[in-house]
Coordinates of C-alpha atoms in Angstrom, one line a residue:
Chain A
X1430 CA -171.3 79.5 58.6
X1431 CA -171.3 79.3 62.2
X1432 CA -168.1 77.8 64.1
X1433 CA -170.4 75.2 65.4
X1434 CA -171.2 74.0 62.0
X1435 CA -167.4 74.0 61.0
X1436 CA -166.4 71.6 63.9
X1437 CA -169.0 69.3 63.0
X1438 CA -168.1 68.9 59.5
X1439 CA -164.5 68.8 60.4
X1440 CA -165.3 66.1 63.1
X1441 CA -167.2 64.3 60.4
X1442 CA -164.5 64.5 57.5
X1443 CA -162.2 63.4 60.6
X1444 CA -164.2 60.4 61.4
X1445 CA -165.1 59.1 58.1
X1446 CA -160.8 59.2 57.2
X1447 CA -160.7 57.1 60.2
X1448 CA -163.2 54.9 59.5
X1449 CA -162.0 54.5 55.5
X1450 CA -158.3 53.7 57.0
X1451 CA -159.8 50.8 59.2
X1452 CA -162.1 49.8 56.1
X1453 CA -159.5 50.0 54.0
X1454 CA -156.4 48.6 55.6
X1455 CA -156.4 44.9 54.6
X1456 CA -156.2 46.1 51.1
X1457 CA -153.7 48.6 51.1
X1458 CA -151.8 46.4 53.4
X1459 CA -152.1 43.2 50.6
X1460 CA -150.8 46.0 48.0
X1461 CA -148.2 47.1 50.1
X1462 CA -146.8 43.7 50.9
X1463 CA -146.9 43.0 47.3
X1464 CA -144.1 45.3 46.8
X1465 CA -142.1 44.7 49.4
X1466 CA -138.5 42.9 49.3
X1467 CA -138.7 39.4 50.8
X1468 CA -136.1 40.7 53.7
X1469 CA -138.6 43.8 54.4
X1470 CA -141.8 41.2 54.9
X1471 CA -140.0 39.4 57.5
X1472 CA -138.5 41.8 59.2
X1473 CA -139.9 42.8 63.0
X1474 CA -141.6 45.5 63.8
X1475 CA -143.5 44.9 60.8
X1476 CA -143.0 47.5 57.9
X1477 CA -145.7 49.2 56.4
X1478 CA -144.3 51.2 53.4
X1479 CA -141.7 49.0 50.9
X1480 CA -138.1 51.6 51.0
X1481 CA -138.7 51.1 46.9
X1482 CA -142.0 49.1 45.4
X1483 CA -140.6 45.9 43.7
X1484 CA -142.8 45.5 40.8
X1485 CA -141.1 42.1 40.1
X1486 CA -143.1 40.2 42.8
X1487 CA -145.9 40.3 40.4
X1488 CA -143.7 38.3 37.5
X1489 CA -142.4 36.1 40.3
X1490 CA -146.0 34.7 40.8
X1491 CA -147.1 34.6 37.8
X1492 CA -144.4 32.8 36.7
X1493 CA -144.4 29.8 39.3
X1494 CA -148.4 30.0 39.4
X1495 CA -150.8 30.4 36.2
X1496 CA -152.2 33.8 37.8
X1497 CA -153.4 34.6 33.7
X1498 CA -155.2 30.8 33.4
X1499 CA -157.2 31.3 36.8
X1500 CA -158.4 34.9 35.7
X1501 CA -158.9 33.8 32.3
X1502 CA -161.1 30.9 34.0
X1503 CA -162.9 33.6 36.7
X1504 CA -163.9 35.3 33.9
X1505 CA -165.1 32.9 31.2
X1506 CA -166.9 31.3 34.0
X1507 CA -168.2 35.0 35.5
X1508 CA -169.2 36.2 32.3
X1509 CA -171.2 33.6 30.8
X1510 CA -173.2 33.0 33.9
X1511 CA -174.1 36.8 34.1
X1512 CA -174.8 36.6 30.3
X1513 CA -177.0 34.0 31.2
X1514 CA -178.7 35.3 34.0
X1515 CA -179.4 37.9 32.9
X1516 CA -181.0 36.3 29.8
X1517 CA -183.0 33.7 31.4
X1518 CA -184.2 36.2 34.3
X1519 CA -185.4 38.9 31.9
X1520 CA -187.4 36.1 29.8
X1521 CA -189.4 34.6 32.7
X1522 CA -189.4 38.0 34.6
X1523 CA -191.1 39.4 31.5
X1524 CA -194.3 36.5 31.7
X1525 CA -194.7 36.8 34.9
X1526 CA -194.9 40.4 34.5
X1527 CA -196.7 40.9 31.1
X1528 CA -198.6 37.9 30.3
X1529 CA -201.6 35.9 31.8
X1530 CA -201.5 32.2 31.6
X1531 CA -202.8 29.2 33.3
X1532 CA -200.7 28.2 36.6
X1533 CA -198.7 31.4 36.9
X1534 CA -199.7 32.0 40.7
X1535 CA -198.5 28.5 41.0
X1536 CA -195.4 28.4 39.0
X1537 CA -194.3 31.8 40.4
X1538 CA -194.7 30.4 43.9
X1539 CA -192.9 27.5 42.8
X1540 CA -189.4 30.0 41.4
X1541 CA -190.1 32.2 45.0
X1542 CA -190.0 28.6 47.2
X1543 CA -186.3 28.2 45.2
X1544 CA -184.9 31.3 47.4
X1545 CA -185.5 30.0 50.9
X1546 CA -183.6 27.0 50.0
X1547 CA -179.7 26.8 50.8
X1548 CA -177.1 25.7 48.7
X1549 CA -175.8 23.3 51.3
X1550 CA -179.1 21.1 50.2
X1551 CA -178.5 21.4 46.3
X1552 CA -174.5 21.0 46.4
X1553 CA -174.3 17.0 46.9
X1554 CA -176.5 16.2 44.5
X1555 CA -175.3 18.8 42.3
X1556 CA -172.0 17.4 42.4
X1557 CA -172.8 14.2 41.6
X1558 CA -175.1 15.3 38.7
X1559 CA -172.3 17.3 37.6
X1560 CA -169.9 14.5 38.3
X1561 CA -172.4 11.8 36.3
X1562 CA -172.4 14.0 33.3
X1563 CA -168.5 14.0 33.2
X1564 CA -168.4 17.5 33.6
X1565 CA -165.9 17.9 36.6
X1566 CA -162.7 20.3 35.2
X1567 CA -164.8 22.2 32.6
X1568 CA -166.6 24.9 31.8
X1569 CA -170.0 23.9 31.6
X1570 CA -169.5 22.1 35.2
X1571 CA -168.7 25.4 36.7
X1572 CA -171.5 27.3 34.8
X1573 CA -174.5 25.4 34.2
X1574 CA -176.0 25.1 37.8
X1575 CA -176.2 28.9 37.9
X1576 CA -177.7 29.7 34.5
X1577 CA -180.6 30.6 36.0
X1578 CA -182.0 32.0 39.9
X1579 CA -185.1 32.7 41.1
X1580 CA -183.6 36.1 42.7
X1581 CA -182.8 37.0 39.4
X1582 CA -186.8 36.8 38.4
X1583 CA -187.9 38.3 41.2
X1584 CA -185.6 41.5 40.7
X1585 CA -186.3 42.1 37.2
X1586 CA -190.0 41.2 37.4
X1587 CA -190.3 44.1 40.3
X1588 CA -188.8 46.3 37.6
X1589 CA -190.7 45.2 34.3
X1590 CA -194.2 46.1 37.0
X1591 CA -193.1 49.3 36.8
X1592 CA -193.7 49.7 33.3
X1593 CA -197.6 49.9 32.6
X1594 CA -199.3 47.2 31.1
X1595 CA -201.1 49.6 28.7
X1596 CA -198.1 50.8 27.1
X1597 CA -197.6 46.9 25.8
X1598 CA -201.3 46.7 25.2
X1599 CA -200.8 49.9 23.1
X1600 CA -198.0 48.9 21.2
X1601 CA -199.8 45.3 20.5
X1602 CA -202.3 47.0 18.6
X1603 CA -199.8 49.0 16.6
X1604 CA -198.8 45.8 15.4
X1605 CA -195.8 45.6 17.3
X1606 CA -195.1 41.9 18.2
X1607 CA -194.3 40.5 21.9
X1608 CA -190.6 40.1 21.1
X1609 CA -190.3 43.5 20.0
X1610 CA -191.9 45.4 22.6
X1611 CA -189.1 43.0 24.6
X1612 CA -186.4 43.7 23.3
X1613 CA -187.0 47.5 22.1
X1614 CA -189.4 48.6 24.9
X1615 CA -189.1 46.7 28.2
X1616 CA -185.7 45.8 28.4
X1617 CA -184.2 49.3 27.8
X1618 CA -186.3 50.4 30.8
X1619 CA -185.8 47.9 32.9
X1620 CA -181.8 48.4 32.3
X1621 CA -181.1 49.8 36.0
X1622 CA -182.4 46.2 36.8
X1623 CA -180.4 44.6 34.2
X1624 CA -176.8 46.0 35.3
X1625 CA -177.8 45.5 39.2
X1626 CA -178.6 42.1 38.1
X1627 CA -175.4 41.8 36.4
X1628 CA -173.4 43.2 38.6
X1629 CA -174.2 41.4 41.6
X1630 CA -174.1 38.0 39.7
X1631 CA -170.5 38.9 38.4
X1632 CA -169.1 39.5 42.0
X1633 CA -171.0 36.7 43.6
X1634 CA -169.9 34.4 40.7
X1635 CA -166.3 35.7 40.8
X1636 CA -166.0 35.3 44.5
X1637 CA -167.5 31.4 44.5
X1638 CA -165.5 29.0 46.1
X1639 CA -166.9 25.7 47.6
X1640 CA -168.2 25.0 44.0
X1641 CA -165.5 25.5 41.7
X1642 CA -163.2 23.5 44.4
X1643 CA -165.8 20.7 44.6
X1644 CA -165.7 20.5 40.6
X1645 CA -162.0 21.1 39.6
X1646 CA -158.8 19.8 40.9
X1647 CA -156.8 20.1 37.9
X1648 CA -154.4 23.1 38.3
X1649 CA -155.5 24.3 34.9
X1650 CA -159.2 24.6 35.7
X1651 CA -159.1 26.5 39.2
X1652 CA -160.6 29.7 39.4
X1653 CA -159.1 32.4 41.3
X1654 CA -160.6 32.0 44.4
X1655 CA -159.4 28.4 44.5
X1656 CA -155.9 29.4 43.0
X1657 CA -156.1 31.9 45.9
X1658 CA -156.1 28.5 48.4
X1659 CA -153.5 27.0 46.9
X1660 CA -151.1 30.1 46.9
X1661 CA -149.8 29.3 50.4
X1662 CA -149.0 26.2 49.5
X1663 CA -147.1 27.0 46.3
X1664 CA -145.4 29.9 47.3
X1665 CA -144.5 28.6 50.9
X1666 CA -144.8 31.7 53.2
X1667 CA -143.5 34.0 50.6
X1668 CA -146.1 36.6 51.9
X1669 CA -144.7 39.1 49.0
X1670 CA -145.4 37.2 46.4
X1671 CA -148.8 35.6 48.0
X1672 CA -149.9 38.9 48.5
X1673 CA -148.7 39.8 44.7
X1674 CA -151.1 37.1 43.3
X1675 CA -153.9 38.2 46.0
X1676 CA -153.6 41.6 44.6
X1677 CA -154.0 40.5 41.2
X1678 CA -156.9 37.8 41.8
X1679 CA -158.9 40.9 43.8
X1680 CA -158.2 43.9 40.8
X1681 CA -160.7 42.8 38.2
X1682 CA -163.4 42.6 40.9
X1683 CA -162.3 45.8 42.4
X1684 CA -162.3 47.5 38.9
X1685 CA -165.8 45.9 38.3
X1686 CA -167.5 47.8 41.6
X1687 CA -165.6 50.9 40.6
X1688 CA -168.3 50.7 38.0
X1689 CA -171.0 49.0 39.4
X1690 CA -171.6 50.2 42.8
X1691 CA -174.1 52.7 42.0
X1692 CA -176.4 50.1 40.3
X1693 CA -175.7 47.7 43.4
X1694 CA -176.5 50.4 45.8
X1695 CA -179.8 51.7 43.7
X1696 CA -181.2 48.3 42.9
X1697 CA -180.5 46.6 46.2
X1698 CA -183.7 47.8 48.1
X1699 CA -185.4 47.6 44.6
X1700 CA -187.1 44.0 45.4
X1701 CA -187.6 44.7 49.4
X1702 CA -189.2 48.3 49.8
X1703 CA -190.9 49.8 48.1
X1704 CA -189.2 53.0 46.1
Chain B
X589 CA -198.3 29.9 19.2
X590 CA -199.5 32.7 21.4
X591 CA -200.4 30.6 24.2
X592 CA -197.2 28.7 24.2
X593 CA -195.3 31.8 24.7
X594 CA -195.1 32.6 28.1
X595 CA -194.4 28.8 28.9
X596 CA -191.5 29.4 26.4
X597 CA -190.2 32.5 28.1
X598 CA -190.0 30.7 31.2
X599 CA -189.0 27.4 30.0
X600 CA -184.8 28.0 30.4
X601 CA -185.3 29.3 33.8
X602 CA -187.5 26.5 34.6
X603 CA -185.2 23.7 33.2
X604 CA -182.5 25.0 35.1
X605 CA -184.1 25.7 38.9
X606 CA -185.7 22.0 38.0
X607 CA -181.9 20.0 37.5
X608 CA -179.8 22.2 39.9
X609 CA -182.4 23.0 42.5
X610 CA -185.7 20.7 42.5
X611 CA -184.4 17.6 41.9
X612 CA -181.4 18.3 44.5
X613 CA -184.1 18.9 47.2
X614 CA -185.8 15.6 46.9
X615 CA -182.6 13.7 46.2
X616 CA -180.7 15.3 49.1
X617 CA -184.0 13.6 51.2
X618 CA -183.9 10.3 49.4
X619 CA -180.3 10.2 49.9
X620 CA -180.3 11.4 53.9
X621 CA -182.3 8.2 54.4
X622 CA -179.5 5.8 52.9
X623 CA -176.1 4.4 54.0
X624 CA -174.2 5.2 50.7
X625 CA -171.6 3.9 49.1
X626 CA -168.1 6.4 47.8
X627 CA -169.6 7.5 44.8
X628 CA -173.1 8.7 46.1
X629 CA -175.2 5.5 45.1
X630 CA -177.8 4.8 48.0
X631 CA -177.0 1.2 49.0
X632 CA -179.0 0.4 52.3
X633 CA -182.1 2.1 53.7
X634 CA -181.5 3.1 57.1
X635 CA -184.8 5.4 57.5
X636 CA -184.0 8.3 60.0
X637 CA -181.0 6.9 61.2
X638 CA -178.8 9.6 60.5
X639 CA -181.0 12.4 61.8
X640 CA -181.0 10.4 65.2
X641 CA -176.8 9.8 65.3
X642 CA -176.4 13.3 64.1
X643 CA -178.6 14.9 66.7
X644 CA -177.1 13.1 69.4
X645 CA -173.3 14.1 68.3
X646 CA -171.6 16.0 65.7
X647 CA -173.8 18.1 64.5
X648 CA -175.4 19.4 67.4
X649 CA -171.8 20.3 68.6
X650 CA -171.0 21.8 64.9
X651 CA -174.5 23.8 65.3
X652 CA -173.4 25.4 68.9
X653 CA -170.3 26.6 67.7
X654 CA -172.5 27.6 64.3
X655 CA -174.8 29.8 66.8
X656 CA -171.9 31.3 68.4
X657 CA -170.6 32.4 65.1
X658 CA -173.8 34.2 64.3
X659 CA -174.2 35.7 67.2
X660 CA -170.4 37.2 67.2
X661 CA -170.7 38.3 63.6
X662 CA -174.1 39.1 62.9
X663 CA -174.7 41.9 65.6
X664 CA -171.3 43.9 65.1
X665 CA -171.8 44.1 61.3
X666 CA -174.8 45.1 61.5
X667 CA -174.2 48.2 63.7
X668 CA -170.7 48.9 61.8
X669 CA -172.4 48.7 58.2
X670 CA -175.2 51.1 59.8
X671 CA -172.4 53.6 61.5
X672 CA -170.4 53.9 58.1
X673 CA -174.3 54.4 56.4
X674 CA -174.8 57.3 58.6
X675 CA -171.3 58.8 58.2
X676 CA -171.0 58.4 54.5
X677 CA -175.2 59.9 53.4
X678 CA -174.3 63.3 55.3
X679 CA -174.6 66.1 52.8
X680 CA -171.0 66.8 52.6
X681 CA -168.5 67.1 49.4
X682 CA -166.7 63.8 48.4
X683 CA -169.2 61.2 50.4
X684 CA -169.2 59.9 46.9
X685 CA -165.5 58.4 47.7
X686 CA -166.0 57.5 50.9
X687 CA -169.6 55.7 49.8
X688 CA -167.2 53.6 47.2
X689 CA -164.4 53.2 49.8
X690 CA -166.8 51.7 52.5
X691 CA -168.6 49.2 50.2
X692 CA -164.9 47.8 49.1
X693 CA -165.2 44.9 50.9
X694 CA -167.7 43.6 48.8
X695 CA -164.9 43.2 45.7
X696 CA -162.9 41.2 48.4
X697 CA -163.8 37.9 48.3
X698 CA -164.0 35.6 51.4
X699 CA -160.7 33.7 50.0
X700 CA -158.9 36.7 49.4
X701 CA -159.9 38.2 52.6
X702 CA -158.8 35.0 54.6
X703 CA -155.5 35.0 52.8
X704 CA -155.0 38.5 53.6
X705 CA -156.1 38.1 57.5
X706 CA -154.1 35.1 57.5
X707 CA -150.9 37.2 57.0
X708 CA -152.0 39.5 59.3
X709 CA -153.2 37.4 62.3
X710 CA -149.4 35.4 61.6
X711 CA -148.7 35.0 65.8
X712 CA -145.2 35.9 65.6
X713 CA -145.0 38.3 62.4
X714 CA -148.3 39.3 62.0
X715 CA -149.0 43.2 62.1
X716 CA -152.0 42.7 64.2
X717 CA -150.1 41.1 67.4
X718 CA -147.2 43.7 66.6
X719 CA -149.8 46.6 67.4
X720 CA -151.6 44.3 70.1
X721 CA -147.5 44.6 71.7
X722 CA -147.8 48.4 71.4
X723 CA -151.0 48.7 73.2
X724 CA -149.5 46.6 76.0
X725 CA -151.7 43.5 75.3
X726 CA -150.2 40.2 74.7
X727 CA -149.3 38.4 71.7
X728 CA -152.9 35.7 71.2
X729 CA -152.4 33.1 68.9
X730 CA -155.1 33.8 67.0
X731 CA -156.0 30.5 65.1
X732 CA -154.4 27.8 66.9
X733 CA -155.9 28.8 70.4
X734 CA -159.5 27.5 70.9
X735 CA -160.6 30.2 72.7
X736 CA -159.6 32.7 69.7
X737 CA -159.9 31.0 66.4
X738 CA -163.6 31.9 65.9
X739 CA -163.6 35.1 67.0
X740 CA -160.6 35.8 64.6
X741 CA -162.4 34.0 61.7
X742 CA -165.5 36.1 62.7
X743 CA -163.7 39.1 62.5
X744 CA -162.7 38.5 58.9
X745 CA -166.3 37.5 58.1
X746 CA -167.2 40.9 59.6
X747 CA -165.0 43.0 57.5
X748 CA -166.0 40.8 54.3
X749 CA -169.7 41.8 55.1
X750 CA -169.1 45.3 55.9
X751 CA -169.3 46.4 52.2
X752 CA -172.3 44.5 51.7
X753 CA -174.2 45.6 54.9
X754 CA -172.7 49.2 54.2
X755 CA -174.6 49.2 50.6
X756 CA -177.7 47.8 52.0
X757 CA -178.0 50.7 54.8
X758 CA -177.1 53.3 52.5
X759 CA -180.1 52.7 50.0
X760 CA -182.1 52.0 52.8
X761 CA -181.4 56.0 54.0
X762 CA -181.8 57.0 50.4
X763 CA -185.0 55.8 50.4
X764 CA -186.0 58.3 53.8
X765 CA -188.6 61.0 52.2
X766 CA -186.4 64.7 52.4
X767 CA -189.5 66.1 53.7
X768 CA -189.2 64.2 56.9
X769 CA -186.3 65.9 57.6
X770 CA -187.1 69.5 56.4
X771 CA -190.4 69.1 59.1
X772 CA -188.0 67.8 61.5
X773 CA -185.3 71.0 61.3
X774 CA -188.7 73.4 61.6
X775 CA -189.5 71.9 64.8
X776 CA -185.9 72.4 65.9
X777 CA -184.4 68.9 66.7
X778 CA -180.4 68.4 66.2
X779 CA -178.7 65.9 64.7
X780 CA -179.5 63.3 67.0
X781 CA -183.0 63.6 67.5
X782 CA -183.0 63.6 63.4
X783 CA -181.0 60.2 63.3
X784 CA -182.8 58.7 66.5
X785 CA -186.7 59.4 65.9
X786 CA -186.5 59.8 61.9
X787 CA -183.5 57.7 60.6
X788 CA -183.5 54.6 62.6
X789 CA -187.7 54.0 62.4
X790 CA -187.8 55.0 59.1
X791 CA -185.4 52.5 57.9
X792 CA -186.4 49.3 60.7
X793 CA -187.3 47.8 57.7
X794 CA -183.9 47.9 56.1
X795 CA -182.0 47.0 59.2
X796 CA -184.4 44.2 60.0
X797 CA -183.9 42.6 56.3
X798 CA -179.9 43.0 57.1
X799 CA -180.6 40.9 60.0
X800 CA -182.6 38.1 58.5
X801 CA -180.0 37.8 55.8
X802 CA -177.1 38.1 57.8
X803 CA -178.2 35.4 60.0
X804 CA -178.7 33.4 56.9
X805 CA -175.5 34.1 55.3
X806 CA -173.4 33.5 58.8
X807 CA -175.3 30.3 59.4
X808 CA -173.5 29.2 55.8
X809 CA -170.0 30.2 56.3
X810 CA -167.5 27.6 55.0
X811 CA -164.8 29.7 53.1
X812 CA -162.7 31.3 56.1
X813 CA -163.2 28.2 58.1
X814 CA -161.9 26.0 55.8
X815 CA -158.9 28.7 54.3
X816 CA -158.0 29.8 57.8
X817 CA -158.5 26.8 60.6
X818 CA -160.0 23.7 58.7
X819 CA -162.4 23.6 61.5
X820 CA -159.8 23.5 63.9
X821 CA -158.2 23.8 66.8
X822 CA -159.8 20.8 68.5
X823 CA -162.8 21.6 66.3
X824 CA -163.2 25.2 67.3
X825 CA -164.4 26.3 64.4
X826 CA -165.7 23.5 63.4
X827 CA -169.1 24.9 61.6
X828 CA -172.0 23.1 59.9
X829 CA -171.0 23.7 56.5
X830 CA -167.7 22.7 57.0
X831 CA -168.7 19.4 58.6
X832 CA -170.9 18.5 55.8
X833 CA -168.0 19.4 53.4
X834 CA -165.9 17.0 55.2
X835 CA -168.7 14.1 55.9
X836 CA -169.4 14.3 52.0
X837 CA -166.1 14.8 49.9
X838 CA -163.3 13.6 52.4
X839 CA -165.6 10.9 53.9
X840 CA -167.7 10.1 51.2
X841 CA -170.6 9.8 53.4
X842 CA -173.2 11.4 51.4
X843 CA -176.0 10.2 53.1
X844 CA -175.2 11.3 56.7
X845 CA -174.0 14.9 55.2
X846 CA -177.3 14.8 52.9
X847 CA -179.0 14.5 56.6
X848 CA -177.1 17.2 58.3
X849 CA -177.7 19.8 55.4
X850 CA -181.4 19.2 55.8
X851 CA -181.1 19.5 59.5
X852 CA -179.4 23.0 58.8
X853 CA -182.2 24.0 57.1
X854 CA -184.5 23.3 59.5
X855 CA -182.6 25.2 61.9
X856 CA -182.1 28.3 59.5
X857 CA -185.8 28.4 58.8
X858 CA -186.4 28.1 62.5
X859 CA -184.4 31.0 63.1
X860 CA -185.8 32.8 60.3
X861 CA -188.9 32.3 61.5
X862 CA -188.5 33.7 65.0
X863 CA -187.2 37.0 63.8
X864 CA -190.1 37.2 61.6
X865 CA -191.8 36.8 65.2
X866 CA -190.5 39.0 67.3
X867 CA -189.1 41.4 64.6
X868 CA -192.1 42.4 62.6
X869 CA -193.8 44.3 65.7
X870 CA -190.7 46.3 65.8
X871 CA -190.0 47.5 62.1
X872 CA -192.2 50.5 60.9
X873 CA -193.5 50.1 57.5
X874 CA -194.4 53.3 55.2

């Protein structure tokens, strides 16, 4: 290998490491502060590394804030919405990709047009709807509006379209019912799409802010994002505890990303550019 | 039965969309023409009066703040995302690790990011001011100085959005056919020439897509604003969505807030249209 190549490689690694440190800094710093002693947090100049990790910060924040309950609420809402969206989207995407029916083009256009509508326009009437159904401070109130999206339908349709229609026709001739084909052949073939939609939906619902802020005011129904907002009030300016809470609330999404990152990378462009 | 099947398949999606998207659009338009009571019931029909008063006052002011925010955050975010993607796409050992690191902000919610930056931007004990002090720059009251607050919130937004921009650009890079690079290599093109003449034109649709989506996203910023500045200091960060939230859920002026939401939508459609008009010509599709 030539010296120039090696130098190039070295520089590239240096750039990668430097960029990583910058990108990761806020997350790393939050973790470091979450392990600090209260006296260490307030020293000036600020310390980076805690003298000895103080794990009890996590217990303390869990004692003063219902951390477990927030996590559970977010987990329930995100999981149910994800499952619901995968089901509703795969069904409608299947219809749009494989079936012919009256009004198909118009219905598809109607679906797609909803992708252009920003949620600000829908949020006030939706809040009024959920309130009139007496669903404030309830799981259904947090879940129902997100059980279907045009985006999900569109994404999965792109994956279904890659399955040749002749395959379905052949299966039908062999006596395979439509539903059986959908479940045993189409869905498994569209697996990457389902995983992409699942990963994307789970993360975005987990990170929702304004909707749960509006429909929950009961301390026990808050999700982690709203919990994060109130950490500041409930913990004063005790940054070591606030960060312990923040890290606990961030952890599930980070773990989830660790698993789902490749699906996000692969699926992201599936809808917008040909592969 | 056979003929009903397609309709049964789309019925669940259609029902949810009808209740939570189609109906609300019409309802918003309707509400925007009325004075509403604090419960959100339309009371007095006033026609376009909300629109007229918004266009002469609060809305224009908050729109200006929002456009500034878009201009501060979107270009920087795109360039940074692209640089990270180019770095992490090199055929090196361990790039998977760096790819994961660069997409990590994707897992950080705006609420979490805002909380962490609130600590880092603390004017007295915060690490950002400390580092600025080391570099010989004076302390900045990031969130309480009207000249800096929007930049400070913008910085958080750029970081939060970095994971998304990176993932998008990376998937764009992965779609560039390998043969093009091989051909260029045969022609003796160096890494810069390859990036400039092959990579960038080939991923221009991705960049364009990221731009359009990024602008739409930035127009809708709310969480960071609500948590870090609550629209202040002296309305310096009072973006449109924050105004809508205030109007509807603090002052219970659902009619006026609906009018603002619809105006925002119109502005967003206009900007998206503008980008397509100006951008499409420069984008190279395969």
